[in-house]
PDB file of C-alpha atoms in Angstrom:
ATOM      1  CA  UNK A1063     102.988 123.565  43.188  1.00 56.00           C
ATOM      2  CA  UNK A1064     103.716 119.784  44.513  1.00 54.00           C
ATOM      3  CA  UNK A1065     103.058 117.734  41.657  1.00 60.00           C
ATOM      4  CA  UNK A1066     100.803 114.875  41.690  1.00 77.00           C
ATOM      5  CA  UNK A1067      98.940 116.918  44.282  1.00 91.00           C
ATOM      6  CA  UNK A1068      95.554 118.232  43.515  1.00 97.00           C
ATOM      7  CA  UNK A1069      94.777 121.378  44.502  1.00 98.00           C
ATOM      8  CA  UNK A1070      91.472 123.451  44.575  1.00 98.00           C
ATOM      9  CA  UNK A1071      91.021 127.023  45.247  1.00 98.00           C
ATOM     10  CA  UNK A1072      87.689 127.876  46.732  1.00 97.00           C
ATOM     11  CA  UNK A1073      85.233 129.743  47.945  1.00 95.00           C
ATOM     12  CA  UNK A1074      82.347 128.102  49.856  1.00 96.00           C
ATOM     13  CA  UNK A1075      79.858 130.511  47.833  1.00 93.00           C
ATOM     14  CA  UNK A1076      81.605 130.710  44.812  1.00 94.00           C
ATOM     15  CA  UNK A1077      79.342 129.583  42.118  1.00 95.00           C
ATOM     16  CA  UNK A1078      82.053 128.384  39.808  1.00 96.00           C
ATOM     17  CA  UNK A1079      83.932 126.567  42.842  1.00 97.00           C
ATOM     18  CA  UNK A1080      80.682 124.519  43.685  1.00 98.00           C
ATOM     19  CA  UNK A1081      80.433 122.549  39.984  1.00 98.00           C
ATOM     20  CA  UNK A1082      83.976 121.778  39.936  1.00 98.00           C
ATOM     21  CA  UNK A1083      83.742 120.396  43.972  1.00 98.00           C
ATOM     22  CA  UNK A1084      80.795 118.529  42.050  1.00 98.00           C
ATOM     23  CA  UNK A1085      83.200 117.094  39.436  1.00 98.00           C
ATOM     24  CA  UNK A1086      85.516 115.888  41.627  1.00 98.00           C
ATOM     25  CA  UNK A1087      83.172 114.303  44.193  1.00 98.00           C
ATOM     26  CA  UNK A1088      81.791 112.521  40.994  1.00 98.00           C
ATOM     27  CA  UNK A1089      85.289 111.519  39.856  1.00 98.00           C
ATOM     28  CA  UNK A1090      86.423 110.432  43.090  1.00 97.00           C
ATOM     29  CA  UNK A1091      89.702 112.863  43.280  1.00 98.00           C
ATOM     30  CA  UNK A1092      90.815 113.547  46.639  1.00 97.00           C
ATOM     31  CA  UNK A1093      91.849 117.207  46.768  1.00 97.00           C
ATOM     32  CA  UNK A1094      93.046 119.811  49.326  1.00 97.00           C
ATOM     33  CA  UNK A1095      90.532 123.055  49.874  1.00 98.00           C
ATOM     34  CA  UNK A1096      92.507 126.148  49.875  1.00 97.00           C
ATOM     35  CA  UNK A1097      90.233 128.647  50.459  1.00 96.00           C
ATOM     36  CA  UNK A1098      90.643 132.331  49.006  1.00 95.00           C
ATOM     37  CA  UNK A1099      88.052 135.048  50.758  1.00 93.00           C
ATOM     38  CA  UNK A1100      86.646 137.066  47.826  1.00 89.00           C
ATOM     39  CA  UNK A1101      85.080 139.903  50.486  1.00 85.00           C
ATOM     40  CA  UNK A1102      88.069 139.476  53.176  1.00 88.00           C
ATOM     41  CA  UNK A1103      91.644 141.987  53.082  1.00 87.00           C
ATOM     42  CA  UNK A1104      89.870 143.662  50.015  1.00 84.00           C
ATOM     43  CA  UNK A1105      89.622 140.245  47.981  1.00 87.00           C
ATOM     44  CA  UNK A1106      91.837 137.360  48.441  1.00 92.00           C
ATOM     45  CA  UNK A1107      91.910 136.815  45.103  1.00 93.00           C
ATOM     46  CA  UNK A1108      93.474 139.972  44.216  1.00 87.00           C
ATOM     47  CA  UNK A1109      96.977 139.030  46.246  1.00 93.00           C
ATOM     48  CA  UNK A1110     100.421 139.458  44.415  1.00 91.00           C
ATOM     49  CA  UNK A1111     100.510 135.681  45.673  1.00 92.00           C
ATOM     50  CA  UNK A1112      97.070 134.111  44.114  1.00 95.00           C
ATOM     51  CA  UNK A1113      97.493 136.391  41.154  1.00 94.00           C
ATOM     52  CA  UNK A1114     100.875 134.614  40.261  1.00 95.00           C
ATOM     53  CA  UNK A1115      98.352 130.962  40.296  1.00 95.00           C
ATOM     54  CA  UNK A1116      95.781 132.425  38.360  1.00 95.00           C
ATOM     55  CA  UNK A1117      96.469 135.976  37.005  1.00 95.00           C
ATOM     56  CA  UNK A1118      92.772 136.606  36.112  1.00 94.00           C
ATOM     57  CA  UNK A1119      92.634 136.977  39.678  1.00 93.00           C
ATOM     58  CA  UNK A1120      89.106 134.440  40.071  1.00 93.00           C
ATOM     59  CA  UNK A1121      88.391 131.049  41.410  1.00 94.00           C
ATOM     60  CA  UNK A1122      88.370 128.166  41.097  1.00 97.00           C
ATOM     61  CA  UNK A1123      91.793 127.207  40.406  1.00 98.00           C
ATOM     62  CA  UNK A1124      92.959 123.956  40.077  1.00 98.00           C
ATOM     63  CA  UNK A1125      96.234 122.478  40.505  1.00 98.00           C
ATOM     64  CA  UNK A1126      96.059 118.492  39.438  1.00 97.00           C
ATOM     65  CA  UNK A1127      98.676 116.194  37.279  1.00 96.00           C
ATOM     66  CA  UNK A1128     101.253 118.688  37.686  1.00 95.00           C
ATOM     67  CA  UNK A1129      99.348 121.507  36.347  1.00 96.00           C
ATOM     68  CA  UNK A1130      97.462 124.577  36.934  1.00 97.00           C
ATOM     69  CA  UNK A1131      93.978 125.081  35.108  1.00 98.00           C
ATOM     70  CA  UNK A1132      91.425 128.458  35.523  1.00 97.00           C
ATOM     71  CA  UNK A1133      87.849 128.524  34.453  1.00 96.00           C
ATOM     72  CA  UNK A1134      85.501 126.158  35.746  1.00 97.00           C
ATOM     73  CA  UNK A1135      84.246 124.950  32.227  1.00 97.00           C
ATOM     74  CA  UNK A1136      87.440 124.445  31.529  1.00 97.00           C
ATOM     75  CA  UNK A1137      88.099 122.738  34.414  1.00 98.00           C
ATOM     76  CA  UNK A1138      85.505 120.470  33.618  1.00 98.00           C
ATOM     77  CA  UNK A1139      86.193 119.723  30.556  1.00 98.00           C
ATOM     78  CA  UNK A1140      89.849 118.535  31.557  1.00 98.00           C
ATOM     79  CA  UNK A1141      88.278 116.116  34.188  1.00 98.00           C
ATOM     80  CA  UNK A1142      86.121 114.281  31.817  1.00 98.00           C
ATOM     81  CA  UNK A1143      88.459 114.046  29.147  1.00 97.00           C
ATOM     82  CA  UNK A1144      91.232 112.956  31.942  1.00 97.00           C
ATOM     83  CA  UNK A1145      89.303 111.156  34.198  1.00 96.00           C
ATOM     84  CA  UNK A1146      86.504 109.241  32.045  1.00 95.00           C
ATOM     85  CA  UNK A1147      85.066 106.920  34.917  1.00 94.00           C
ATOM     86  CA  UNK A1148      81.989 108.155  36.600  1.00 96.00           C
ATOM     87  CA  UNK A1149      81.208 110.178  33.096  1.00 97.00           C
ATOM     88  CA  UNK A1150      79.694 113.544  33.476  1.00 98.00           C
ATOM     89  CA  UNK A1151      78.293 113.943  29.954  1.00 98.00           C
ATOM     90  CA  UNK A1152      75.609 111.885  27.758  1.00 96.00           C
ATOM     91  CA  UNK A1153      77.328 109.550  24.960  1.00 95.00           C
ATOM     92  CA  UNK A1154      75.728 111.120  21.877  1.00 96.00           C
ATOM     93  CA  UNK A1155      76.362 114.028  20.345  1.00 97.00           C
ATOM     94  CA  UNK A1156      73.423 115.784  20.207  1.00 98.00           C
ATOM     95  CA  UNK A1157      72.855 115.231  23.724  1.00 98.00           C
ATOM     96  CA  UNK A1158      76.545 116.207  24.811  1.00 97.00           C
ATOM     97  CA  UNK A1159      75.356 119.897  22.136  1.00 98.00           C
ATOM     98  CA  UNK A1160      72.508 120.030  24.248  1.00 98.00           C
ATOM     99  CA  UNK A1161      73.783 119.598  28.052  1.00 98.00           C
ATOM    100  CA  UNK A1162      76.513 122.021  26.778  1.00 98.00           C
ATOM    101  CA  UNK A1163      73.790 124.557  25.575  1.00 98.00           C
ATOM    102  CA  UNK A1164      72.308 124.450  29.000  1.00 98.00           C
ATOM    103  CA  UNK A1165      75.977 124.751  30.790  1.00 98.00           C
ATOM    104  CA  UNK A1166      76.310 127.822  28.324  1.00 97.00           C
ATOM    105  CA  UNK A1167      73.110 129.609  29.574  1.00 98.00           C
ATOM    106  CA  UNK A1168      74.254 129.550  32.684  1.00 98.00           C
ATOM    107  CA  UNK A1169      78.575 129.651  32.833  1.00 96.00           C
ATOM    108  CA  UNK A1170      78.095 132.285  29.830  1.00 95.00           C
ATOM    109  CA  UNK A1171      74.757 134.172  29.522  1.00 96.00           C
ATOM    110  CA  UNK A1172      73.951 134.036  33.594  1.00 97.00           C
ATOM    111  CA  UNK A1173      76.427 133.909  36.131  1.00 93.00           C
ATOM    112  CA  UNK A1174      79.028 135.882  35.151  1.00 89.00           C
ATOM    113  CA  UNK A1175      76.596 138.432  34.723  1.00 89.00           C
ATOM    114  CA  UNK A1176      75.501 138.996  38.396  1.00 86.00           C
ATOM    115  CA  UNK A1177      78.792 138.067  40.074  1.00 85.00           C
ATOM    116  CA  UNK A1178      80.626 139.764  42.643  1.00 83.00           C
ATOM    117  CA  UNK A1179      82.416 141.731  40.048  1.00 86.00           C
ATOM    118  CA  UNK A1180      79.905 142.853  37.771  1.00 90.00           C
ATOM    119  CA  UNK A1181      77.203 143.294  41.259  1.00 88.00           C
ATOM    120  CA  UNK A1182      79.754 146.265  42.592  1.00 85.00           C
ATOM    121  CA  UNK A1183      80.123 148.155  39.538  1.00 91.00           C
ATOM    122  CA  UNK A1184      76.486 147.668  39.103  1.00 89.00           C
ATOM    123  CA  UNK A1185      76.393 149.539  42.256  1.00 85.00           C
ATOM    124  CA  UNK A1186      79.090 151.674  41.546  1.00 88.00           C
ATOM    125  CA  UNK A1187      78.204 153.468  38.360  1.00 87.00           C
ATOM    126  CA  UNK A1188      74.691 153.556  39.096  1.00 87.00           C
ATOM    127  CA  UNK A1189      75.114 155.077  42.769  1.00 82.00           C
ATOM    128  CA  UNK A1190      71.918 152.687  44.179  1.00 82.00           C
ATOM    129  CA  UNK A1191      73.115 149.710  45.976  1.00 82.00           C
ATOM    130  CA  UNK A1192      69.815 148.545  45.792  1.00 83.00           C
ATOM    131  CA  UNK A1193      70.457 148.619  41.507  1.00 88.00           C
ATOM    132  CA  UNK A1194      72.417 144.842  42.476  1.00 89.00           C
ATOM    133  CA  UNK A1195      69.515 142.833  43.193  1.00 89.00           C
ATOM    134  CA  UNK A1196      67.096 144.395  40.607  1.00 91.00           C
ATOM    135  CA  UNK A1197      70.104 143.909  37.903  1.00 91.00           C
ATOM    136  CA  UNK A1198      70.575 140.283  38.965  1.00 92.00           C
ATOM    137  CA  UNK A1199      66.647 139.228  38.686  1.00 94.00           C
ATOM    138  CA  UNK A1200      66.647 140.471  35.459  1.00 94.00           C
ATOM    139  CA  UNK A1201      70.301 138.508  34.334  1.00 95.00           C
ATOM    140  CA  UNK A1202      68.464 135.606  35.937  1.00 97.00           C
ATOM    141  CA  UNK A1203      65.278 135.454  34.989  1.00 97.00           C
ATOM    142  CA  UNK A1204      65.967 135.920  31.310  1.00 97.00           C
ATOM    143  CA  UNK A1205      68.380 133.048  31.075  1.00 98.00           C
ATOM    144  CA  UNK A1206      65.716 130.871  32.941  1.00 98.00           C
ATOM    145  CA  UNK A1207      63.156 131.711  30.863  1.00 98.00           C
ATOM    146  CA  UNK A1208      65.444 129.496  27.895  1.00 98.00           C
ATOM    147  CA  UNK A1209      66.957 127.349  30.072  1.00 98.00           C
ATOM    148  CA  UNK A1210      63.367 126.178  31.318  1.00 98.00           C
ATOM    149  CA  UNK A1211      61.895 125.606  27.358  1.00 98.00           C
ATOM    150  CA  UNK A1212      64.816 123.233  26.811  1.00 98.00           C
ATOM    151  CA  UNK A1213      64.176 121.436  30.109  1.00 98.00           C
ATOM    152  CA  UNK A1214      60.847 120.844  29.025  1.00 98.00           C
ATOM    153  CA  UNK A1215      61.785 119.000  26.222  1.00 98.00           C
ATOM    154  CA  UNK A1216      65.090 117.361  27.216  1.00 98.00           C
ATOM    155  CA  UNK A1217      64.925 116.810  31.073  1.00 98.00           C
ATOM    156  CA  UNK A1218      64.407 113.521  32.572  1.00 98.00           C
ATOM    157  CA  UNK A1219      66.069 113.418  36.042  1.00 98.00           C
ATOM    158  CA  UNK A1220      68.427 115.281  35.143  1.00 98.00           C
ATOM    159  CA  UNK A1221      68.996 118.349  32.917  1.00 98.00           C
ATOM    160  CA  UNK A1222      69.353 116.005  29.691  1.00 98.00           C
ATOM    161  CA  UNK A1223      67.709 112.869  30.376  1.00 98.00           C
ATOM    162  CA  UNK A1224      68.450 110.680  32.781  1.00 97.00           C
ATOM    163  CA  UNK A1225      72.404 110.552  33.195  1.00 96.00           C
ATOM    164  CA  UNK A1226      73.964 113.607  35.264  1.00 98.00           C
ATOM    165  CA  UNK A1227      75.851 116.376  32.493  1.00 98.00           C
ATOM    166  CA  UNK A1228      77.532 119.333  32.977  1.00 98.00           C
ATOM    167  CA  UNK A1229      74.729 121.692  33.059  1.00 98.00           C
ATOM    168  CA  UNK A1230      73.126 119.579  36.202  1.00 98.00           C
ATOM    169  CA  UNK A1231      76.931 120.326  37.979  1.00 98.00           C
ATOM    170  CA  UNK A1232      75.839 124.272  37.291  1.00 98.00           C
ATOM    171  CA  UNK A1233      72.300 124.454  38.095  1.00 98.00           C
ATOM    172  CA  UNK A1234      72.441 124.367  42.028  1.00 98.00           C
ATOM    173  CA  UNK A1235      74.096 127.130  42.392  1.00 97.00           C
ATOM    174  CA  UNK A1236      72.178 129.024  39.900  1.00 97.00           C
ATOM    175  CA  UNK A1237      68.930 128.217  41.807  1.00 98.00           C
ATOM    176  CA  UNK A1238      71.251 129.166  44.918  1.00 96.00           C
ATOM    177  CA  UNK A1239      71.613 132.634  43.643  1.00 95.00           C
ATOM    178  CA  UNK A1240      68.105 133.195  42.328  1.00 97.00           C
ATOM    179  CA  UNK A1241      66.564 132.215  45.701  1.00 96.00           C
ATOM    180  CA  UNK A1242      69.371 134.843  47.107  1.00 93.00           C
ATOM    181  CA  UNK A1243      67.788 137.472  44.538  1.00 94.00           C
ATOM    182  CA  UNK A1244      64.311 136.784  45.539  1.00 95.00           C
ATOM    183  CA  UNK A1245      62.992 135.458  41.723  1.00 97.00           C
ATOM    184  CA  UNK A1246      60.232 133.843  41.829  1.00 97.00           C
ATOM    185  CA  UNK A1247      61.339 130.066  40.894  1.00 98.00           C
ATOM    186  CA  UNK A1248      57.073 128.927  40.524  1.00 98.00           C
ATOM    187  CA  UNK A1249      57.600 129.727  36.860  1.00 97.00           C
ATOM    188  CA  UNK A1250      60.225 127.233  36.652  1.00 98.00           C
ATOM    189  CA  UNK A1251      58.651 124.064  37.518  1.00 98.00           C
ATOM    190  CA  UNK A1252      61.470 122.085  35.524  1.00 98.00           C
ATOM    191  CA  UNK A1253      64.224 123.940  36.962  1.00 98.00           C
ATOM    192  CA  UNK A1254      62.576 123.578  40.069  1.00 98.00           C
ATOM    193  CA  UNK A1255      61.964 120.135  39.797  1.00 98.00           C
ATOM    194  CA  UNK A1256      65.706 119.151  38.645  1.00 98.00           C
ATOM    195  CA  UNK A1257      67.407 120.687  41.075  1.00 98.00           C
ATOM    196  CA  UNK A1258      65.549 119.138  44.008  1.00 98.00           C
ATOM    197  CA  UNK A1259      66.210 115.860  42.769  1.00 98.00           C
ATOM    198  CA  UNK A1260      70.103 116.880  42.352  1.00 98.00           C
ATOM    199  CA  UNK A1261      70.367 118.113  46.273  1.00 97.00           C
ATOM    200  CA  UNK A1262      69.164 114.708  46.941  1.00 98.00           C
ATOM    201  CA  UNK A1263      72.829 113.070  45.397  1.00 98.00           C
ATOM    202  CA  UNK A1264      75.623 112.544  47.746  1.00 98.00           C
ATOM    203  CA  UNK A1265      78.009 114.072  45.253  1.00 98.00           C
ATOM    204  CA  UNK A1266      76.045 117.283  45.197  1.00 98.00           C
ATOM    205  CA  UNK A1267      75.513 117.408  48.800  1.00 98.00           C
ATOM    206  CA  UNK A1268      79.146 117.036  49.430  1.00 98.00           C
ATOM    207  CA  UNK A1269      79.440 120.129  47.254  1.00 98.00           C
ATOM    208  CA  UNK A1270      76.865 122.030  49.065  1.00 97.00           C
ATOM    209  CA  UNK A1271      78.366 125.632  50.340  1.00 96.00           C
ATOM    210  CA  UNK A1272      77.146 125.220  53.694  1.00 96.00           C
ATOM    211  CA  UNK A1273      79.323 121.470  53.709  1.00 97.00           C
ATOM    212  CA  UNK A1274      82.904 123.777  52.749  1.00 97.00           C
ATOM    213  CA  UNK A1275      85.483 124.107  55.710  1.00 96.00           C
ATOM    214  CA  UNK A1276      85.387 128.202  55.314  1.00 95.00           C
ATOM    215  CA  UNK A1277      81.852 128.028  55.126  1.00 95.00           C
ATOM    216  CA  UNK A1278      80.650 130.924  57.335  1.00 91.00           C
ATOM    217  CA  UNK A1279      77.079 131.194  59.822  1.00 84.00           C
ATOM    218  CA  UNK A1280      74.738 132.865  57.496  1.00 69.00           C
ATOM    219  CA  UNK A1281      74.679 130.044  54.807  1.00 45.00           C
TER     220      UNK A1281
END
């Protein structure tokens, strides 16, 4: 690790990669992609080399200010409280509870329930590939179902109000994946609504999968 370098290990798709690629277009942080394959040589991720940088084995990683950092939330959280211009959460505190509720449906009670990892053993243990997308509507739809109520009542242009959060930087690729897993996204006019106005915002299109150098055809 070359200190004072900043570092980000990717993958275009990667659903936790995309809101920190968010944070840092937002903060202005010039970074090097290092992209690890999570389908290619049996899973990138799971090299004796990455493993030593992150030894859960996932992305993102981040290397910045002479130091390594796993977890997107985490991640996130370090950027704000590092790099406070271009703020990514509301000033009061009921606001900054509330855009970290919504972050929590999603980095918690969603995605890490119909990723990669959890899809295969899905698969595995029930012998039905076809088990992956029926498991991941449900994951889905249940956390949108909450997520949408509190949009109703705290969404303006964004997820909570009208200043960009943390849970806007992890809704794209939440509506990413549901579109993927065919849900029906007409009973989620707010979540709907949101997110089109987000892929409208340089910062978010920069972070767009399909914008990634290892980006591949089919996005």
């Amino acid at each position: 690790m070359t200190e004072n370098k900043t570092v980000l290990y990717s993958y275009w798709r990667s659903s936790c990669s995309w809101r920190v690629r968010v944070a840092l277009a937002y903060k202005k942080i010039k970074y090097e992609y290092k992209a690890i394959h999570l389908l290619k040589d049996g899973g990138q991720q799971k090299s004796d080399e990455y493993s030593k940088i992150n030894p859960m084995k996932a992305i993102p990683t981040l290397e910045i200010d002479g130091h390594i950092i796993g977890q997107s939330l985490a991640i996130l959280e370090y950027l704000e409280e590092t790099h406070p211009e271009n703020p990514l959460m509301p000033k009061g505190s009921y606001e900054r509870a509330i855009a970290r509720q919504m972050m929590q449906i999603i980095g918690s009670d969603i995605q890490p329930l119909q990723n990669l990892k959890v899809l295969g053993l899905i698969a595995q243990y029930s012998g039905d590939d076809a088990k992956k997308a029926e498991w991941a509507r449900t994951v889905i739809t249940n956390g949108f179902n909450g997520l949408e109520k509190l949009l109703e009542k705290h969404s303006g242009k964004f997820c909570v109000g009208d200043s960009v959060s943390f849970a806007d930087l992890c809704l794209p690729a939440q509506v990413y994946n549901a579109n993927r897993f065919n849900v029906d996204m007409t009973q989620y006019p707010n979540i709907t609504r949101v997110n089109q106005h987000l892929l409208t915002i340089p910062e978010f299109i920069e972070a767009l999968p399909q914008n990634q150098p290892d980006a591949e055809p089919q996005c």
